[in-house]
GROMACS .gro file of C-alpha atoms in nm:
model
  441
    1MET     CA    1   6.038   9.877   9.399
    2ALA     CA    2   6.081   9.513   9.473
    3THR     CA    3   5.861   9.205   9.532
    4ARG     CA    4   6.050   8.948   9.718
    5THR     CA    5   5.958   8.704   9.956
    6ARG     CA    6   6.289   8.559  10.068
    7VAL     CA    7   6.619   8.717   9.971
    8ILE     CA    8   6.851   8.450   9.925
    9SER     CA    9   7.293   8.488   9.798
   10GLN     CA   10   7.186   8.418   9.463
   11SER     CA   11   7.054   8.802   9.397
   12LYS     CA   12   7.401   8.987   9.593
   13ALA     CA   13   7.709   9.159   9.485
   14VAL     CA   14   7.937   9.387   9.667
   15TYR     CA   15   8.116   9.719   9.583
   16VAL     CA   16   8.380   9.927   9.688
   17THR     CA   17   8.461  10.295   9.645
   18PRO     CA   18   8.692  10.510   9.773
   19THR     CA   19   8.481  10.768  10.040
   20GLY     CA   20   8.519  11.098   9.957
   21TRP     CA   21   8.649  11.124   9.550
   22ASP     CA   22   8.532  11.474   9.399
   23ILE     CA   23   8.856  11.607   9.534
   24PHE     CA   24   9.091  11.396   9.271
   25HIS     CA   25   9.113  11.604   8.969
   26THR     CA   26   9.483  11.374   8.853
   27GLY     CA   27   9.500  11.085   8.564
   28THR     CA   28   9.218  11.123   8.327
   29ASN     CA   29   8.998  11.354   8.290
   30SER     CA   30   9.173  11.549   8.541
   31SER     CA   31   8.975  11.887   8.330
   32ARG     CA   32   8.650  11.782   8.485
   33ASP     CA   33   8.535  11.716   8.843
   34ARG     CA   34   8.468  11.375   8.929
   35GLN     CA   35   8.114  11.398   9.035
   36THR     CA   36   8.070  11.044   8.932
   37ILE     CA   37   8.238  10.716   9.025
   38SER     CA   38   8.252  10.321   8.939
   39GLY     CA   39   8.207  10.092   9.153
   40HIS     CA   40   8.454   9.829   9.236
   41GLN     CA   41   8.295   9.465   9.267
   42LEU     CA   42   8.444   9.240   9.530
   43HIS     CA   43   8.524   8.854   9.402
   44ARG     CA   44   8.455   8.544   9.567
   45ILE     CA   45   8.185   8.697   9.854
   46ASP     CA   46   8.080   8.379  10.052
   47ASN     CA   47   7.883   8.596  10.352
   48ALA     CA   48   7.790   8.886  10.437
   49SER     CA   49   7.635   9.059  10.753
   50PHE     CA   50   7.623   9.403  10.949
   51GLU     CA   51   7.501   9.547  11.292
   52ILE     CA   52   7.302   9.817  11.390
   53ASP     CA   53   7.370   9.917  11.757
   54LEU     CA   54   7.091  10.188  11.779
   55ALA     CA   55   7.092  10.168  12.194
   56GLY     CA   56   7.468  10.120  12.271
   57SER     CA   57   7.502  10.472  12.152
   58ARG     CA   58   7.136  10.638  12.383
   59GLN     CA   59   7.159  10.749  12.755
   60ASP     CA   60   6.885  10.793  12.972
   61VAL     CA   61   6.723  11.114  13.069
   62ARG     CA   62   6.558  11.093  13.435
   63GLU     CA   63   6.478  11.225  13.689
   64PHE     CA   64   6.305  11.264  14.045
   65GLY     CA   65   5.936  11.210  14.004
   66GLN     CA   66   5.891  11.007  13.696
   67LEU     CA   67   5.938  10.632  13.701
   68ALA     CA   68   6.035  10.602  13.322
   69ARG     CA   69   6.236  10.841  13.155
   70ILE     CA   70   6.174  11.175  12.989
   71SER     CA   71   6.362  11.145  12.730
   72THR     CA   72   6.731  11.023  12.542
   73VAL     CA   73   7.004  11.094  12.405
   74ARG     CA   74   7.223  11.040  12.223
   75LEU     CA   75   7.585  11.094  12.364
   76SER     CA   76   7.786  10.859  12.095
   77GLU     CA   77   7.847  10.721  11.799
   78ILE     CA   78   7.631  10.495  11.653
   79ASP     CA   79   7.875  10.218  11.471
   80PRO     CA   80   7.757  10.007  11.267
   81THR     CA   81   7.930   9.699  11.180
   82LEU     CA   82   8.075   9.471  10.904
   83SER     CA   83   8.170   9.114  10.889
   84LEU     CA   84   8.261   9.007  10.470
   85GLY     CA   85   8.451   8.616  10.385
   86TYR     CA   86   8.590   8.577  10.089
   87PHE     CA   87   8.809   8.280   9.907
   88LEU     CA   88   9.122   8.414   9.892
   89GLY     CA   89   9.176   8.505   9.599
   90ASN     CA   90   9.481   8.699   9.347
   91GLY     CA   91   9.509   9.037   9.564
   92GLU     CA   92   9.299   9.220   9.413
   93ASN     CA   93   8.998   9.262   9.734
   94GLU     CA   94   9.288   9.356   9.914
   95LEU     CA   95   9.424   9.636   9.729
   96ALA     CA   96   9.021   9.737   9.674
   97LEU     CA   97   9.009   9.765  10.025
   98GLY     CA   98   9.238   9.999  10.058
   99PHE     CA   99   9.563   9.769  10.175
  100ASP     CA  100   9.897   9.813   9.992
  101ASN     CA  101  10.126   9.594   9.738
  102SER     CA  102  10.441   9.608   9.969
  103SER     CA  103  10.589   9.529   9.627
  104GLY     CA  104  10.873   9.270   9.718
  105ALA     CA  105  10.875   9.346  10.085
  106ASP     CA  106  10.954   9.724  10.047
  107THR     CA  107  10.633   9.854  10.194
  108GLN     CA  108  10.413   9.713  10.443
  109MET     CA  109  10.075   9.602  10.416
  110ILE     CA  110   9.866   9.825  10.654
  111SER     CA  111  10.133  10.177  10.549
  112SER     CA  112   9.838  10.366  10.409
  113ILE     CA  113   9.631  10.310  10.709
  114ILE     CA  114   9.916  10.337  10.922
  115ASN     CA  115   9.963  10.720  10.762
  116GLU     CA  116   9.569  10.771  10.746
  117ASP     CA  117   9.553  10.770  10.436
  118PRO     CA  118   9.256  10.966  10.334
  119THR     CA  119   9.212  10.780   9.970
  120GLN     CA  120   9.354  10.428  10.121
  121SER     CA  121   9.195  10.430  10.508
  122GLN     CA  122   8.877  10.474  10.467
  123ARG     CA  123   8.662  10.263  10.175
  124ASN     CA  124   8.191  10.299  10.131
  125ILE     CA  125   8.106   9.907  10.099
  126PHE     CA  126   7.741   9.872   9.943
  127ILE     CA  127   7.610   9.533   9.896
  128ALA     CA  128   7.309   9.497   9.580
  129THR     CA  129   6.961   9.288   9.612
  130VAL     CA  130   6.812   9.185   9.231
  131LYS     CA  131   6.531   9.082   9.172
  132GLU     CA  132   6.442   8.776   9.344
  133GLY     CA  133   6.551   8.443   9.106
  134GLU     CA  134   6.768   8.654   8.955
  135ASP     CA  135   7.146   8.586   8.921
  136ALA     CA  136   7.269   8.898   9.038
  137PHE     CA  137   7.550   8.803   8.770
  138THR     CA  138   7.317   8.758   8.508
  139SER     CA  139   7.449   9.129   8.301
  140SER     CA  140   7.127   9.107   8.028
  141LYS     CA  141   6.911   9.230   8.330
  142TRP     CA  142   7.113   9.435   8.508
  143ASN     CA  143   7.004   9.739   8.385
  144THR     CA  144   6.673   9.712   8.229
  145GLU     CA  145   6.493   9.547   8.596
  146GLU     CA  146   6.733   9.828   8.720
  147ASP     CA  147   6.397   9.970   8.918
  148SER     CA  148   6.459   9.594   9.151
  149HIS     CA  149   6.781   9.677   9.229
  150ASP     CA  150   6.845   9.754   9.593
  151VAL     CA  151   7.128   9.847   9.773
  152ILE     CA  152   7.247   9.944  10.029
  153GLY     CA  153   7.501  10.178  10.155
  154PHE     CA  154   7.786  10.186  10.420
  155GLY     CA  155   7.952  10.541  10.442
  156ASN     CA  156   8.296  10.581  10.655
  157CYS     CA  157   8.391  10.220  10.685
  158PHE     CA  158   8.763  10.125  10.858
  159ILE     CA  159   8.861   9.787  10.825
  160ASN     CA  160   8.852   9.664  11.230
  161SER     CA  161   9.020   9.294  11.146
  162TYR     CA  162   9.179   9.098  10.895
  163SER     CA  163   9.243   8.712  10.897
  164VAL     CA  164   9.367   8.514  10.640
  165ASN     CA  165   9.291   8.136  10.739
  166LEU     CA  166   9.491   7.824  10.518
  167SER     CA  167   9.372   7.465  10.622
  168VAL     CA  168   9.441   7.140  10.445
  169GLY     CA  169   9.053   6.987  10.230
  170GLU     CA  170   8.921   7.451  10.303
  171ILE     CA  171   8.911   7.616  10.033
  172PRO     CA  172   9.195   7.909  10.152
  173ARG     CA  173   8.977   8.207  10.285
  174VAL     CA  174   8.983   8.532  10.456
  175ASP     CA  175   8.736   8.711  10.678
  176LEU     CA  176   8.730   9.052  10.786
  177GLU     CA  177   8.547   9.303  11.050
  178VAL     CA  178   8.466   9.653  10.912
  179GLN     CA  179   8.338   9.944  11.136
  180ALA     CA  180   8.136  10.209  10.936
  181SER     CA  181   8.013  10.617  11.023
  182ASN     CA  182   7.655  10.597  10.825
  183VAL     CA  183   7.378  10.291  10.644
  184VAL     CA  184   7.167  10.385  10.421
  185PHE     CA  185   6.838  10.185  10.260
  186TRP     CA  186   6.796  10.268   9.839
  187THR     CA  187   6.496  10.073   9.695
  188GLY     CA  188   6.480  10.037   9.380
  189CYS     CA  189   6.741  10.255   9.204
  190GLN     CA  190   7.027  10.135   9.120
  191SER     CA  191   7.174  10.368   8.789
  192GLY     CA  192   7.313  10.629   9.006
  193LEU     CA  193   7.396  10.643   9.412
  194PHE     CA  194   7.497  10.952   9.677
  195ASN     CA  195   7.775  10.893   9.879
  196PRO     CA  196   7.706  10.767  10.208
  197SER     CA  197   8.009  10.917  10.398
  198LEU     CA  198   7.995  11.194  10.640
  199ASP     CA  199   8.189  11.433  10.809
  200LEU     CA  200   8.244  11.541  11.141
  201GLU     CA  201   7.899  11.728  11.185
  202GLY     CA  202   7.745  11.383  11.058
  203GLU     CA  203   7.625  11.536  10.740
  204ARG     CA  204   7.641  11.388  10.399
  205THR     CA  205   7.847  11.697  10.249
  206HIS     CA  206   8.072  11.450  10.013
  207SER     CA  207   7.948  11.493   9.649
  208GLY     CA  208   7.913  11.204   9.424
  209LEU     CA  209   7.736  10.943   9.237
  210VAL     CA  210   7.806  10.532   9.236
  211LEU     CA  211   7.721  10.379   8.979
  212LEU     CA  212   7.725  10.003   8.999
  213PRO     CA  213   7.848   9.823   8.675
  214PRO     CA  214   7.678   9.470   8.583
  215PRO     CA  215   7.889   9.226   8.818
  216ASP     CA  216   8.005   8.947   8.722
  217THR     CA  217   8.240   8.597   8.882
  218GLY     CA  218   8.535   8.778   8.780
  219GLU     CA  219   8.856   8.696   8.539
  220VAL     CA  220   9.098   8.595   8.810
  221GLY     CA  221   9.254   8.292   8.698
  222HIS     CA  222   9.090   7.985   8.875
  223ALA     CA  223   8.856   7.891   8.998
  224VAL     CA  224   8.965   7.876   9.375
  225LEU     CA  225   9.294   7.858   9.562
  226ARG     CA  226   9.321   7.517   9.744
  227PRO     CA  227   9.484   7.397  10.025
  228HIS     CA  228   9.817   7.256   9.815
  229ASP     CA  229   9.904   7.549   9.711
  230VAL     CA  230  10.009   7.649  10.034
  231SER     CA  231  10.338   7.669  10.137
  232VAL     CA  232  10.470   7.762  10.449
  233SER     CA  233  10.829   7.862  10.472
  234PHE     CA  234  11.081   7.984  10.770
  235VAL     CA  235  11.367   8.201  10.658
  236ASP     CA  236  11.631   8.344  10.831
  237ASP     CA  237  11.547   8.103  11.121
  238GLN     CA  238  11.727   8.158  11.403
  239ILE     CA  239  11.472   7.970  11.690
  240SER     CA  240  11.524   7.597  11.582
  241ASN     CA  241  11.805   7.620  11.398
  242LEU     CA  242  12.066   7.789  11.737
  243THR     CA  243  12.270   7.546  11.893
  244SER     CA  244  12.165   7.353  12.223
  245GLY     CA  245  12.322   7.549  12.376
  246THR     CA  246  12.088   7.861  12.372
  247ALA     CA  247  11.759   7.730  12.145
  248ILE     CA  248  11.470   7.654  12.402
  249GLY     CA  249  11.435   7.352  12.130
  250GLY     CA  250  11.060   7.198  12.052
  251VAL     CA  251  11.006   7.113  11.715
  252ASN     CA  252  11.175   7.149  11.353
  253PHE     CA  253  10.988   7.399  11.171
  254ALA     CA  254  11.130   7.297  10.872
  255THR     CA  255  10.990   6.987  10.799
  256MET     CA  256  10.720   7.063  11.008
  257PRO     CA  257  10.326   6.815  10.832
  258ILE     CA  258  10.158   7.140  10.839
  259GLN     CA  259   9.740   7.129  10.867
  260SER     CA  260   9.642   7.511  10.928
  261CYS     CA  261   9.800   7.819  10.941
  262SER     CA  262   9.600   8.152  10.992
  263ILE     CA  263   9.698   8.496  10.979
  264ASP     CA  264   9.509   8.767  11.201
  265VAL     CA  265   9.573   9.186  11.145
  266PRO     CA  266   9.414   9.338  11.430
  267LEU     CA  267   9.351   9.690  11.363
  268ALA     CA  268   9.161   9.845  11.624
  269ARG     CA  269   9.044  10.241  11.659
  270GLU     CA  270   9.042  10.445  11.886
  271VAL     CA  271   8.757  10.723  11.924
  272ILE     CA  272   8.841  11.045  11.976
  273GLU     CA  273   8.621  11.296  12.057
  274SER     CA  274   8.559  11.670  12.038
  275LEU     CA  275   8.366  11.905  12.165
  276GLY     CA  276   8.159  12.074  11.903
  277THR     CA  277   8.153  11.802  11.687
  278GLU     CA  278   7.845  11.535  11.641
  279ARG     CA  279   8.090  11.269  11.479
  280ALA     CA  280   8.437  11.136  11.564
  281TYR     CA  281   8.722  11.418  11.596
  282ALA     CA  282   8.933  11.136  11.429
  283LYS     CA  283   8.928  10.716  11.468
  284PRO     CA  284   9.344  10.648  11.416
  285VAL     CA  285   9.511  10.297  11.493
  286GLN     CA  286   9.602  10.159  11.819
  287PHE     CA  287   9.932  10.106  11.815
  288PRO     CA  288  10.165   9.915  11.910
  289ILE     CA  289   9.988   9.649  11.606
  290ASP     CA  290  10.086   9.290  11.726
  291VAL     CA  291  10.069   9.031  11.411
  292THR     CA  292  10.017   8.656  11.484
  293VAL     CA  293  10.043   8.356  11.265
  294ASN     CA  294   9.928   8.030  11.408
  295ILE     CA  295  10.065   7.729  11.302
  296SER     CA  296   9.892   7.344  11.346
  297SER     CA  297  10.062   7.097  11.256
  298LEU     CA  298  10.211   6.746  11.338
  299VAL     CA  299  10.493   6.631  11.581
  300ASN     CA  300  10.812   6.441  11.408
  301GLU     CA  301  11.131   6.590  11.399
  302TYR     CA  302  11.175   6.778  11.754
  303THR     CA  303  11.535   6.992  11.789
  304THR     CA  304  11.757   7.032  12.114
  305GLY     CA  305  11.753   7.252  12.343
  306ALA     CA  306  11.633   7.431  12.684
  307LEU     CA  307  11.322   7.650  12.819
  308GLU     CA  308  11.610   7.768  13.057
  309PHE     CA  309  11.803   7.935  12.751
  310ALA     CA  310  11.477   8.165  12.688
  311LEU     CA  311  11.553   8.249  13.050
  312THR     CA  312  11.907   8.331  13.129
  313GLY     CA  313  12.064   8.366  12.809
  314SER     CA  314  11.874   8.514  12.407
  315ALA     CA  315  11.706   8.236  12.267
  316GLY     CA  316  11.396   8.361  12.358
  317ASN     CA  317  11.482   8.664  12.124
  318LYS     CA  318  11.554   8.527  11.863
  319THR     CA  319  11.312   8.604  11.503
  320THR     CA  320  11.224   8.391  11.185
  321ASN     CA  321  11.056   8.550  10.870
  322ILE     CA  322  10.767   8.313  10.799
  323ASP     CA  323  10.688   8.292  10.447
  324ILE     CA  324  10.335   8.195  10.303
  325GLU     CA  325  10.268   8.130   9.941
  326VAL     CA  326   9.974   8.025   9.807
  327LYS     CA  327  10.023   7.976   9.404
  328ASP     CA  328   9.745   7.925   9.114
  329GLY     CA  329   9.900   7.535   8.977
  330THR     CA  330  10.351   7.685   8.932
  331LYS     CA  331  10.171   8.083   8.917
  332VAL     CA  332  10.195   8.291   9.275
  333ARG     CA  333   9.896   8.418   9.336
  334ASN     CA  334   9.948   8.563   9.764
  335LYS     CA  335  10.250   8.632   9.905
  336PHE     CA  336  10.242   8.732  10.274
  337VAL     CA  337  10.554   8.806  10.488
  338LEU     CA  338  10.585   8.830  10.839
  339THR     CA  339  10.942   8.974  10.896
  340GLY     CA  340  11.112   8.948  11.257
  341ALA     CA  341  10.853   8.761  11.388
  342LEU     CA  342  10.875   8.575  11.741
  343LEU     CA  343  10.838   8.271  11.898
  344ASP     CA  344  10.486   8.306  12.119
  345SER     CA  345  10.386   8.005  12.246
  346GLN     CA  346  10.416   7.568  12.181
  347SER     CA  347  10.100   7.403  12.282
  348PHE     CA  348  10.205   7.015  12.251
  349SER     CA  349   9.881   6.782  12.279
  350GLN     CA  350   9.893   6.352  12.288
  351GLY     CA  351   9.644   6.112  12.255
  352LEU     CA  352   9.576   5.760  12.317
  353ASP     CA  353   9.667   5.634  11.934
  354ASP     CA  354   9.614   5.960  11.801
  355ASN     CA  355   9.906   6.168  11.575
  356GLU     CA  356  10.108   6.411  11.839
  357THR     CA  357  10.002   6.807  11.679
  358VAL     CA  358  10.147   7.068  11.865
  359ASP     CA  359   9.993   7.462  11.766
  360LEU     CA  360  10.273   7.751  11.696
  361THR     CA  361  10.158   8.108  11.739
  362PHE     CA  362  10.421   8.367  11.671
  363SER     CA  363  10.435   8.766  11.676
  364ALA     CA  364  10.574   9.048  11.486
  365GLN     CA  365  10.487   9.425  11.518
  366ILE     CA  366  10.420   9.653  11.217
  367GLY     CA  367  10.687   9.919  11.213
  368GLY     CA  368  10.671  10.201  11.048
  369ALA     CA  369  10.544  10.291  10.685
  370SER     CA  370  10.900  10.137  10.493
  371THR     CA  371  10.956   9.937  10.790
  372THR     CA  372  11.111   9.603  10.603
  373ASP     CA  373  11.281   9.416  10.938
  374GLN     CA  374  10.935   9.432  11.114
  375GLY     CA  375  10.565   9.330  11.022
  376LEU     CA  376  10.380   9.252  10.745
  377MET     CA  377  10.422   9.223  10.378
  378PHE     CA  378  10.194   9.153  10.150
  379THR     CA  379  10.289   9.111   9.742
  380ALA     CA  380   9.986   9.054   9.541
  381ALA     CA  381   9.921   8.865   9.172
  382THR     CA  382   9.653   9.152   9.078
  383GLY     CA  383   9.892   9.464   8.996
  384ALA     CA  384  10.230   9.315   9.069
  385ALA     CA  385  10.518   9.354   8.818
  386ALA     CA  386  10.556   9.010   8.841
  387ILE     CA  387  10.811   9.107   9.153
  388ASP     CA  388  10.877   8.796   9.383
  389GLY     CA  389  10.763   8.514   9.157
  390ILE     CA  390  10.411   8.690   9.120
  391SER     CA  391  10.286   8.684   8.774
  392GLU     CA  392  10.142   9.051   8.670
  393VAL     CA  393   9.745   9.009   8.691
  394ALA     CA  394   9.509   9.314   8.600
  395LEU     CA  395   9.257   9.412   8.792
  396THR     CA  396   8.914   9.228   8.627
  397GLY     CA  397   8.543   9.455   8.556
  398ALA     CA  398   8.457   9.506   8.201
  399GLY     CA  399   8.510   9.764   7.967
  400SER     CA  400   8.777  10.046   8.000
  401THR     CA  401   8.790  10.035   8.351
  402SER     CA  402   9.003  10.121   8.568
  403TYR     CA  403   8.984  10.075   8.955
  404ILE     CA  404   9.117  10.108   9.294
  405VAL     CA  405   9.533  10.027   9.357
  406SER     CA  406   9.696  10.110   9.667
  407GLY     CA  407  10.067  10.308   9.678
  408ALA     CA  408  10.169  10.562   9.471
  409ALA     CA  409   9.908  10.423   9.178
  410ALA     CA  410   9.606  10.653   9.446
  411LEU     CA  411   9.639  10.882   9.154
  412HIS     CA  412   9.477  10.746   8.920
  413GLN     CA  413   9.151  10.688   9.166
  414PRO     CA  414   8.829  10.788   9.106
  415ILE     CA  415   8.777  10.467   8.956
  416GLU     CA  416   8.591  10.622   8.603
  417VAL     CA  417   8.508  10.472   8.289
  418GLN     CA  418   8.742  10.645   8.088
  419GLY     CA  419   8.631  10.869   7.814
  420TRP     CA  420   8.337  10.943   7.947
  421ALA     CA  421   8.161  11.316   7.817
  422ASP     CA  422   7.935  11.395   8.148
  423VAL     CA  423   7.709  11.127   8.357
  424GLU     CA  424   7.411  11.055   8.101
  425ASP     CA  425   7.628  10.879   7.886
  426LEU     CA  426   7.757  10.700   8.214
  427ALA     CA  427   7.412  10.590   8.269
  428GLY     CA  428   7.331  10.449   7.959
  429GLY     CA  429   7.118  10.730   7.807
  430SER     CA  430   6.931  11.071   7.848
  431LEU     CA  431   6.770  11.145   8.148
  432PRO     CA  432   6.580  11.419   8.203
  433ASP     CA  433   6.589  11.720   8.424
  434GLY     CA  434   6.543  11.690   8.794
  435ASP     CA  435   6.703  11.321   8.784
  436GLY     CA  436   6.988  11.476   9.090
  437TYR     CA  437   7.303  11.379   8.843
  438PRO     CA  438   7.536  11.639   8.805
  439ASP     CA  439   7.486  11.846   8.504
  440GLU     CA  440   7.617  11.882   8.194
  441PRO     CA  441   7.861  12.100   8.171
   0.00000   0.00000   0.00000
């Protein structure tokens, strides 16, 4: 068990796995039950926080004759929340978290979440903490000092929100909020962790173990992406390119010196409960899902038009596609495309001796999983087949390890070290009887 005076970011590493993996029997070693999985590390994490609200699910039981409560009962789920932030990379984190690679805009970024794909819509997340004073990335100490590692596991994680923030003078970054159904604290144990996910009765019936491989800084091909590698373009622009007789006017989208851009994807869940079950029967995504892109820019050119055309004509229904590319030099690492975007608002601001600015808000509703004319498409360099200028970069990790991927490649899940003979081989040596690992075949 670790003895620390404090915990700082030096000692942390974050991993993700599918929720239940003992159901997969395809791909390499398909003849074996996949009882053990290797966690996939999330890279470039720069903040993490979580909260467990116990009181929010309780109700006091009171009655006449006594002032204080006589008991408390839990009437709803305890839903811990986890917030993570990381620097935008090559799409590796997004695919590991269950988002889909649109592969040239034929699939929504959240298609697996829309379809409630059991292999993609939920995740388990693990936060490991190593011995005080040691870098978590010191691989030589990872296995030898595993008794000093503590791990927090979050089971049945749903992503509640995903946002990308791109600004002048700042490193492109991602922030997301996750809702879990269970939190497990392990002290002094790293080589094998039991699956923290729960069933409808609130019990951990999913079998399987998680091994956390030594973390590292990743092989994403760059330290961080930079703001001058971000480009925003308006394709099939029917809003600012209209003639004066049909346009509402404003700024010329094509020439704007953009200062910041953000993408917000809300993924709120509807909790469906049922008599006879401890946990929610289901937590489907609430529709409609309105993805918004907020752009702040200096004003340099206006376009002709009048607001009346939005009231009496069709100008208010015109759309544009917003292409947002993030490059590493000449190689595109991420591409977001908001298709069928409507202009929701324009806000102009001018101060004494200041540059005039405009804040624009665009929105598009997520369509079906394969809808291409509305929604948010995402193409990542990770695992991509050189589509739309995206340069292919393999998912990272040590050794011959296969990783979480999305879409049709979900058949390759769960993550496993290829060629393993039994779980003791994965643990790095022979383990004594009663160690909690599955027996050798």
